[in-house]
Coordinates of N, CA and C in Angstrom, one line a residue:
M20 N 0.9 -1.2 0.0 CA 0.0 0.0 0.0 C 0.9 1.2 0.0
N21 N 0.6 2.2 -0.8 CA 1.3 3.4 -0.9 C 0.9 4.3 0.3
T22 N 1.9 4.6 1.1 CA 1.7 5.6 2.2 C 2.4 6.9 2.0
S23 N 2.7 7.2 0.7 CA 3.4 8.4 0.4 C 2.5 9.6 0.4
G24 N 1.2 9.4 0.5 CA 0.3 10.5 0.6 C -0.8 10.5 -0.4
P25 N -1.7 11.4 -0.3 CA -2.9 11.4 -1.2 C -2.4 11.9 -2.6
S26 N -3.3 11.7 -3.6 CA -2.9 12.1 -4.9 C -2.8 13.6 -5.0
K27 N -2.2 14.1 -6.1 CA -2.0 15.6 -6.2 C -3.3 16.3 -6.4
D28 N -4.4 15.7 -6.7 CA -5.7 16.3 -6.9 C -6.4 16.7 -5.6
E29 N -6.1 15.9 -4.5 CA -6.8 16.2 -3.3 C -5.8 16.7 -2.2
E30 N -6.2 17.5 -1.4 CA -5.4 18.1 -0.3 C -5.6 17.1 0.9
P31 N -4.5 16.7 1.6 CA -4.7 15.8 2.7 C -5.2 16.5 3.9
S32 N -5.9 15.8 4.8 CA -6.5 16.4 6.0 C -5.3 16.7 6.9
A33 N -5.6 17.5 7.9 CA -4.6 17.9 8.9 C -4.0 16.6 9.6
L34 N -4.9 15.7 9.8 CA -4.5 14.4 10.5 C -3.5 13.6 9.6
L35 N -3.9 13.5 8.3 CA -3.0 12.8 7.4 C -1.6 13.5 7.2
R36 N -1.7 14.9 7.2 CA -0.4 15.6 7.1 C 0.4 15.3 8.4
A37 N -0.2 15.3 9.5 CA 0.5 15.0 10.8 C 1.0 13.6 10.7
Y38 N 0.2 12.6 10.2 CA 0.7 11.3 10.0 C 2.0 11.2 9.2
F39 N 2.0 11.8 8.1 CA 3.2 11.8 7.2 C 4.4 12.5 7.8
E40 N 4.1 13.5 8.6 CA 5.2 14.2 9.3 C 5.8 13.4 10.4
K41 N 4.9 12.6 11.1 CA 5.3 11.9 12.3 C 5.4 10.4 12.2
R42 N 5.3 9.9 11.0 CA 5.3 8.4 10.8 C 6.4 7.7 11.4
T43 N 7.7 8.2 11.3 CA 8.8 7.6 11.9 C 8.7 7.6 13.4
N44 N 8.2 8.7 14.0 CA 8.0 8.8 15.4 C 6.9 7.8 15.9
L45 N 5.9 7.7 15.0 CA 4.8 6.8 15.4 C 5.3 5.3 15.4
V46 N 6.1 5.0 14.5 CA 6.7 3.6 14.5 C 7.5 3.4 15.7
R47 N 8.3 4.3 16.1 CA 9.1 4.2 17.3 C 8.2 4.1 18.5
F48 N 7.1 4.9 18.5 CA 6.1 4.9 19.6 C 5.5 3.5 19.8
F49 N 5.1 3.0 18.6 CA 4.5 1.6 18.7 C 5.5 0.6 19.1
A50 N 6.7 0.6 18.5 CA 7.7 -0.4 18.8 C 8.1 -0.4 20.3
A51 N 8.2 0.8 20.9 CA 8.5 0.9 22.3 C 7.5 0.3 23.2
R52 N 6.2 0.3 22.7 CA 5.1 -0.2 23.5 C 4.8 -1.7 23.2
T53 N 5.1 -2.1 22.0 CA 4.8 -3.5 21.7 C 6.0 -4.4 21.8
G54 N 7.2 -3.8 21.7 CA 8.4 -4.6 21.7 C 8.7 -5.3 20.4
S55 N 8.0 -4.9 19.3 CA 8.2 -5.5 18.0 C 8.2 -4.5 16.9
L56 N 9.2 -4.4 16.1 CA 9.2 -3.5 15.0 C 8.2 -3.9 14.0
E57 N 8.0 -5.2 13.8 CA 7.0 -5.7 12.8 C 5.6 -5.3 13.2
A58 N 5.3 -5.5 14.5 CA 4.0 -5.0 15.0 C 3.8 -3.5 14.9
A59 N 4.9 -2.8 15.1 CA 4.9 -1.3 15.0 C 4.6 -0.9 13.6
E60 N 5.2 -1.5 12.6 CA 5.0 -1.2 11.2 C 3.5 -1.5 10.9
D61 N 3.0 -2.7 11.3 CA 1.6 -3.1 11.1 C 0.7 -2.0 11.6
L62 N 0.9 -1.6 12.9 CA 0.1 -0.6 13.5 C 0.1 0.7 12.8
A63 N 1.3 1.1 12.3 CA 1.4 2.4 11.6 C 0.6 2.3 10.3
Q64 N 0.7 1.1 9.6 CA -0.1 0.9 8.4 C -1.6 1.0 8.7
D65 N -2.0 0.3 9.7 CA -3.4 0.3 10.1 C -3.9 1.7 10.4
L66 N -3.0 2.5 11.1 CA -3.4 3.9 11.4 C -3.6 4.7 10.1
Y67 N -2.7 4.5 9.2 CA -2.8 5.2 7.9 C -4.1 4.8 7.2
L68 N -4.4 3.5 7.2 CA -5.7 3.1 6.6 C -6.9 3.7 7.3
K69 N -6.8 3.7 8.6 CA -7.9 4.3 9.3 C -8.1 5.8 9.0
L70 N -7.0 6.5 8.9 CA -7.1 7.9 8.6 C -7.5 8.2 7.2
S71 N -6.9 7.4 6.2 CA -7.1 7.7 4.8 C -8.5 7.3 4.3
T72 N -9.1 6.4 5.0 CA -10.4 5.9 4.5 C -11.6 6.6 5.2
R73 N -11.3 7.5 6.1 CA -12.4 8.3 6.7 C -13.1 9.1 5.7
E74 N -14.4 9.1 5.6 CA -15.2 9.9 4.7 C -15.3 11.3 5.2
D75 N -15.4 11.5 6.5 CA -15.5 12.8 7.0 C -14.2 13.1 7.8
P76 N -13.3 13.8 7.2 CA -12.0 14.0 7.8 C -12.1 14.8 9.1
L77 N -11.4 14.3 10.1 CA -11.4 15.0 11.4 C -10.5 16.2 11.4
E78 N -11.1 17.3 11.6 CA -10.3 18.5 11.7 C -10.2 19.0 13.2
T79 N -9.0 19.3 13.6 CA -8.8 19.7 15.0 C -7.7 20.7 15.1
W80 N -7.7 21.4 16.1 CA -6.7 22.4 16.4 C -5.4 21.8 16.8
A81 N -5.4 20.5 17.3 CA -4.2 19.8 17.7 C -4.1 18.4 17.0
P82 N -3.8 18.4 15.7 CA -3.8 17.2 15.0 C -2.8 16.1 15.5
V83 N -1.7 16.6 15.9 CA -0.7 15.6 16.4 C -1.2 14.9 17.7
A84 N -1.7 15.7 18.6 CA -2.3 15.1 19.8 C -3.4 14.1 19.5
L85 N -4.3 14.5 18.6 CA -5.4 13.6 18.2 C -4.8 12.3 17.5
L86 N -3.8 12.5 16.6 CA -3.1 11.4 16.0 C -2.6 10.4 17.0
Y87 N -1.9 10.9 18.0 CA -1.4 10.0 19.0 C -2.5 9.3 19.8
R88 N -3.6 10.0 20.0 CA -4.7 9.4 20.8 C -5.3 8.3 19.9
I89 N -5.5 8.5 18.6 CA -6.0 7.5 17.8 C -5.1 6.3 17.7
A90 N -3.8 6.6 17.6 CA -2.8 5.6 17.6 C -2.8 4.7 18.8
T91 N -2.9 5.4 20.0 CA -3.0 4.6 21.3 C -4.2 3.8 21.3
N92 N -5.4 4.3 20.9 CA -6.6 3.5 20.9 C -6.5 2.3 20.0
L93 N -5.9 2.5 18.8 CA -5.7 1.4 17.9 C -4.8 0.3 18.5
M94 N -3.7 0.7 19.1 CA -2.8 -0.2 19.8 C -3.6 -1.0 20.9
L95 N -4.3 -0.3 21.7 CA -5.1 -0.9 22.8 C -6.1 -1.9 22.3
D96 N -6.8 -1.5 21.2 CA -7.8 -2.4 20.6 C -7.2 -3.7 20.1
R97 N -6.0 -3.5 19.5 CA -5.3 -4.7 19.0 C -4.9 -5.6 20.2
A98 N -4.4 -5.0 21.3 CA -3.9 -5.7 22.5 C -5.1 -6.4 23.1
R99 N -6.3 -5.8 23.2 CA -7.5 -6.4 23.8 C -7.9 -7.6 22.9
A100 N -7.9 -7.4 21.6 CA -8.3 -8.5 20.7 C -7.4 -9.7 20.9
A101 N -6.1 -9.4 21.0 CA -5.1 -10.5 21.2 C -5.3 -11.2 22.6
Q102 N -5.7 -10.4 23.6 CA -5.9 -11.0 24.9 C -7.2 -11.9 24.9
R103 N -8.3 -11.4 24.2 CA -9.5 -12.2 24.1 C -9.2 -13.5 23.4
S104 N -8.4 -13.4 22.3 CA -8.1 -14.6 21.5 C -7.3 -15.6 22.4
A105 N -6.3 -15.1 23.2 CA -5.5 -15.9 24.0 C -6.4 -16.6 25.1
N106 N -7.3 -15.8 25.7 CA -8.2 -16.3 26.7 C -9.1 -17.4 26.1
R107 N -9.6 -17.2 24.9 CA -10.5 -18.1 24.3 C -9.7 -19.4 24.0
D108 N -8.5 -19.3 23.5 CA -7.7 -20.5 23.2 C -7.3 -21.2 24.5
A109 N -7.0 -20.5 25.6 CA -6.7 -21.2 26.8 C -7.9 -21.9 27.4
G110 N -9.1 -21.3 27.2 CA -10.3 -21.9 27.7 C -10.6 -23.2 26.9
W111 N -10.3 -23.2 25.6 CA -10.5 -24.4 24.8 C -9.5 -25.4 25.2
R112 N -8.3 -25.1 25.4 CA -7.3 -26.1 25.8 C -7.7 -26.7 27.1
M113 N -8.2 -25.9 28.1 CA -8.6 -26.5 29.4 C -9.7 -27.5 29.2
V114 N -10.7 -27.2 28.3 CA -11.8 -28.1 28.1 C -11.4 -29.4 27.3
A115 N -10.5 -29.2 26.3 CA -10.2 -30.2 25.4 C -8.9 -31.1 25.7
R116 N -8.3 -30.7 26.8 CA -7.0 -31.4 27.1 C -7.2 -32.7 28.0
T117 N -6.2 -33.5 28.0 CA -6.2 -34.7 28.8 C -5.0 -34.7 29.7
D118 N -5.2 -34.9 31.0 CA -4.1 -34.9 32.0 C -3.8 -36.3 32.4
L119 N -2.5 -36.6 32.5 CA -2.2 -37.9 33.1 C -1.0 -37.6 34.0
G120 N -1.3 -37.7 35.3 CA -0.2 -37.5 36.3 C 0.3 -36.0 36.3
G121 N -0.5 -35.1 36.0 CA -0.1 -33.7 35.9 C 0.5 -33.2 34.6
A122 N 0.7 -34.2 33.7 CA 1.3 -33.8 32.4 C 0.2 -33.9 31.4
E123 N 0.2 -32.9 30.5 CA -0.8 -32.8 29.5 C -0.5 -33.8 28.4
I124 N -1.5 -34.5 28.0 CA -1.4 -35.6 26.9 C -2.1 -35.1 25.7
D125 N -1.4 -35.3 24.6 CA -2.0 -35.0 23.3 C -2.8 -36.2 22.7
D126 N -4.1 -36.0 22.5 CA -4.9 -37.1 22.0 C -4.7 -37.4 20.5
A127 N -4.1 -36.5 19.8 CA -3.9 -36.7 18.4 C -3.0 -37.8 18.1
P128 N -3.3 -38.6 17.1 CA -2.3 -39.7 16.7 C -1.0 -39.1 16.2
A129 N 0.0 -39.9 16.4 CA 1.4 -39.5 15.9 C 1.3 -39.5 14.4
A130 N 2.2 -38.6 13.9 CA 2.3 -38.4 12.4 C 2.5 -39.7 11.6
D131 N 3.4 -40.6 12.1 CA 3.6 -41.8 11.4 C 2.4 -42.7 11.4
E132 N 1.6 -42.7 12.5 CA 0.4 -43.5 12.6 C -0.6 -42.9 11.6
V133 N -0.7 -41.6 11.4 CA -1.6 -41.0 10.4 C -1.2 -41.5 9.0
I134 N 0.1 -41.5 8.7 CA 0.5 -41.9 7.4 C 0.2 -43.4 7.1
V135 N 0.5 -44.2 8.1 CA 0.2 -45.6 8.0 C -1.3 -45.8 7.8
S136 N -2.1 -45.1 8.5 CA -3.6 -45.2 8.4 C -4.1 -44.8 7.1
R137 N -3.5 -43.8 6.5 CA -3.9 -43.3 5.2 C -3.5 -44.3 4.1
Q138 N -2.3 -44.9 4.3 CA -1.9 -46.0 3.3 C -2.9 -47.2 3.4
R139 N -3.2 -47.6 4.6 CA -4.1 -48.7 4.8 C -5.5 -48.4 4.2
L140 N -6.0 -47.2 4.4 CA -7.3 -46.8 3.8 C -7.2 -46.8 2.3
S141 N -6.1 -46.4 1.7 CA -5.9 -46.4 0.3 C -5.9 -47.8 -0.2
Q142 N -5.2 -48.7 0.5 CA -5.2 -50.1 0.1 C -6.6 -50.7 0.2
L143 N -7.4 -50.4 1.2 CA -8.8 -50.9 1.3 C -9.6 -50.4 0.2
I144 N -9.5 -49.1 -0.2 CA -10.3 -48.6 -1.3 C -10.0 -49.3 -2.6
D145 N -8.7 -49.5 -2.8 CA -8.2 -50.2 -4.0 C -8.8 -51.7 -4.0
A146 N -8.7 -52.3 -2.8 CA -9.2 -53.7 -2.8 C -10.7 -53.8 -3.0
V147 N -11.4 -52.9 -2.4 CA -12.9 -52.9 -2.6 C -13.2 -52.6 -4.1
A148 N -12.4 -51.8 -4.8 CA -12.7 -51.5 -6.2 C -12.4 -52.7 -7.1
E149 N -11.5 -53.6 -6.6 CA -11.2 -54.8 -7.3 C -12.2 -56.0 -7.2
L150 N -13.1 -55.8 -6.2 CA -14.2 -56.9 -6.0 C -15.1 -57.0 -7.2
P151 N -15.6 -58.1 -7.5 CA -16.6 -58.3 -8.6 C -17.7 -57.3 -8.4
P152 N -18.4 -56.8 -9.4 CA -19.4 -55.7 -9.3 C -20.5 -55.9 -8.3
Q153 N -21.2 -57.0 -8.3 CA -22.3 -57.3 -7.4 C -21.8 -57.4 -6.0
M154 N -20.6 -58.1 -5.8 CA -20.1 -58.2 -4.5 C -19.6 -56.9 -3.9
G155 N -19.0 -56.1 -4.7 CA -18.5 -54.8 -4.3 C -19.7 -53.9 -3.9
R156 N -20.7 -53.9 -4.7 CA -21.9 -53.1 -4.5 C -22.6 -53.5 -3.1
A157 N -22.7 -54.8 -2.9 CA -23.3 -55.3 -1.7 C -22.5 -54.9 -0.5
F158 N -21.1 -55.0 -0.6 CA -20.2 -54.6 0.5 C -20.4 -53.1 0.8
R159 N -20.3 -52.3 -0.3 CA -20.4 -50.9 -0.1 C -21.7 -50.4 0.6
L160 N -22.8 -51.0 0.1 CA -24.1 -50.6 0.6 C -24.2 -51.0 2.1
H161 N -23.8 -52.2 2.4 CA -24.0 -52.7 3.7 C -23.0 -52.2 4.7
K162 N -21.7 -52.3 4.4 CA -20.7 -52.0 5.3 C -20.3 -50.5 5.3
L163 N -20.3 -49.9 4.2 CA -19.8 -48.5 4.1 C -20.9 -47.5 4.2
E164 N -22.1 -47.8 3.6 CA -23.2 -46.9 3.6 C -24.1 -47.1 4.8
G165 N -24.0 -48.3 5.4 CA -24.7 -48.6 6.6 C -26.1 -49.1 6.4
L166 N -26.5 -49.6 5.2 CA -27.8 -50.2 5.0 C -27.8 -51.5 5.7
S167 N -29.0 -51.9 6.1 CA -29.2 -53.3 6.7 C -29.1 -54.3 5.5
Q168 N -29.0 -55.5 5.8 CA -28.9 -56.5 4.8 C -30.2 -56.6 4.0
I169 N -31.4 -56.4 4.7 CA -32.7 -56.3 4.0 C -32.7 -55.1 3.1
Q170 N -32.3 -54.0 3.5 CA -32.3 -52.8 2.7 C -31.4 -52.9 1.5
T171 N -30.2 -53.5 1.7 CA -29.3 -53.8 0.6 C -29.9 -54.7 -0.4
A172 N -30.6 -55.8 0.1 CA -31.2 -56.7 -0.8 C -32.3 -56.0 -1.7
Q173 N -33.0 -55.1 -1.0 CA -34.1 -54.4 -1.8 C -33.5 -53.5 -2.8
V174 N -32.4 -52.8 -2.5 CA -31.8 -51.8 -3.4 C -31.2 -52.6 -4.6
M175 N -30.6 -53.7 -4.3 CA -29.9 -54.5 -5.4 C -30.9 -55.4 -6.1
G176 N -32.1 -55.7 -5.6 CA -33.0 -56.6 -6.2 C -32.6 -58.0 -6.1
V177 N -32.0 -58.4 -5.0 CA -31.6 -59.8 -4.8 C -32.1 -60.2 -3.4
S178 N -31.9 -61.5 -3.1 CA -32.4 -62.0 -1.8 C -31.4 -61.6 -0.7
V179 N -31.9 -61.6 0.5 CA -31.1 -61.3 1.7 C -29.9 -62.4 1.8
K180 N -30.2 -63.6 1.5 CA -29.2 -64.6 1.5 C -28.0 -64.3 0.5
A181 N -28.4 -63.8 -0.7 CA -27.4 -63.4 -1.6 C -26.5 -62.2 -1.1
V182 N -27.1 -61.3 -0.4 CA -26.4 -60.2 0.2 C -25.4 -60.7 1.2
E183 N -25.9 -61.6 2.1 CA -25.1 -62.2 3.1 C -23.9 -62.9 2.5
K184 N -24.1 -63.7 1.4 CA -23.0 -64.4 0.8 C -22.0 -63.4 0.2
H185 N -22.5 -62.4 -0.5 CA -21.6 -61.4 -1.2 C -20.8 -60.7 -0.1
V186 N -21.4 -60.3 1.0 CA -20.7 -59.5 2.0 C -19.6 -60.4 2.7
S187 N -20.0 -61.7 3.0 CA -19.1 -62.6 3.7 C -17.9 -62.9 2.8
V188 N -18.1 -63.2 1.5 CA -17.0 -63.5 0.6 C -16.2 -62.2 0.4
A189 N -16.8 -61.0 0.4 CA -16.0 -59.8 0.2 C -15.1 -59.6 1.4
L190 N -15.7 -59.8 2.6 CA -14.9 -59.6 3.8 C -13.7 -60.6 3.9
R191 N -13.9 -61.8 3.5 CA -12.8 -62.8 3.5 C -11.7 -62.3 2.5
T192 N -12.2 -61.9 1.3 CA -11.3 -61.5 0.2 C -10.5 -60.2 0.7
L193 N -11.1 -59.3 1.3 CA -10.4 -58.1 1.7 C -9.4 -58.3 2.9
I194 N -9.8 -59.2 3.8 CA -8.9 -59.6 4.9 C -7.7 -60.2 4.3
R195 N -7.9 -61.1 3.4 CA -6.7 -61.8 2.8 C -5.8 -60.8 2.0
K196 N -6.4 -59.9 1.3 CA -5.6 -58.9 0.5 C -4.9 -57.9 1.4
L197 N -5.5 -57.6 2.5 CA -4.9 -56.5 3.4 C -4.0 -57.0 4.5
Q198 N -3.9 -58.3 4.7 CA -3.0 -58.8 5.7 C -1.6 -58.7 5.2
P199 N -0.7 -58.2 6.1 CA 0.7 -58.0 5.8 C 1.5 -59.3 5.4

């Protein structure tokens, strides 16, 4: 974003003129209070955006004082938002955590377990795709989509006994293919 000032056609407000004159000091002001030059630059940019997008320019007899008041309020608003976010995150961690002997336990599976599980799932999907069409359809409807054997038989237009046979043969085939 260009913070060099307004276009030549329009005259900047007293606040914008004060901003351009004091920008370096404002960055130092923010950096001293936040402890971060990056945060200070972000705040200075936010201040510029706030001032430059106002439809009704604020005119005052003390533009520098008003500029620093707006800057302070902007910095405080950002600090409050960060505090609310931290409190919300801490509250969530307290609700969602698991303790074992005073140590926090992560319930998420280990990365290598996730990779192995994804590989096994991929193998299962490939193995189901290789089943004969009727057997694969019976297996998918009953085991994956959760239809009962009666519902599966109705959808497929076959007997319940045929569904039982298709599913049992499919299970044996898949177990055999997926065993290490």
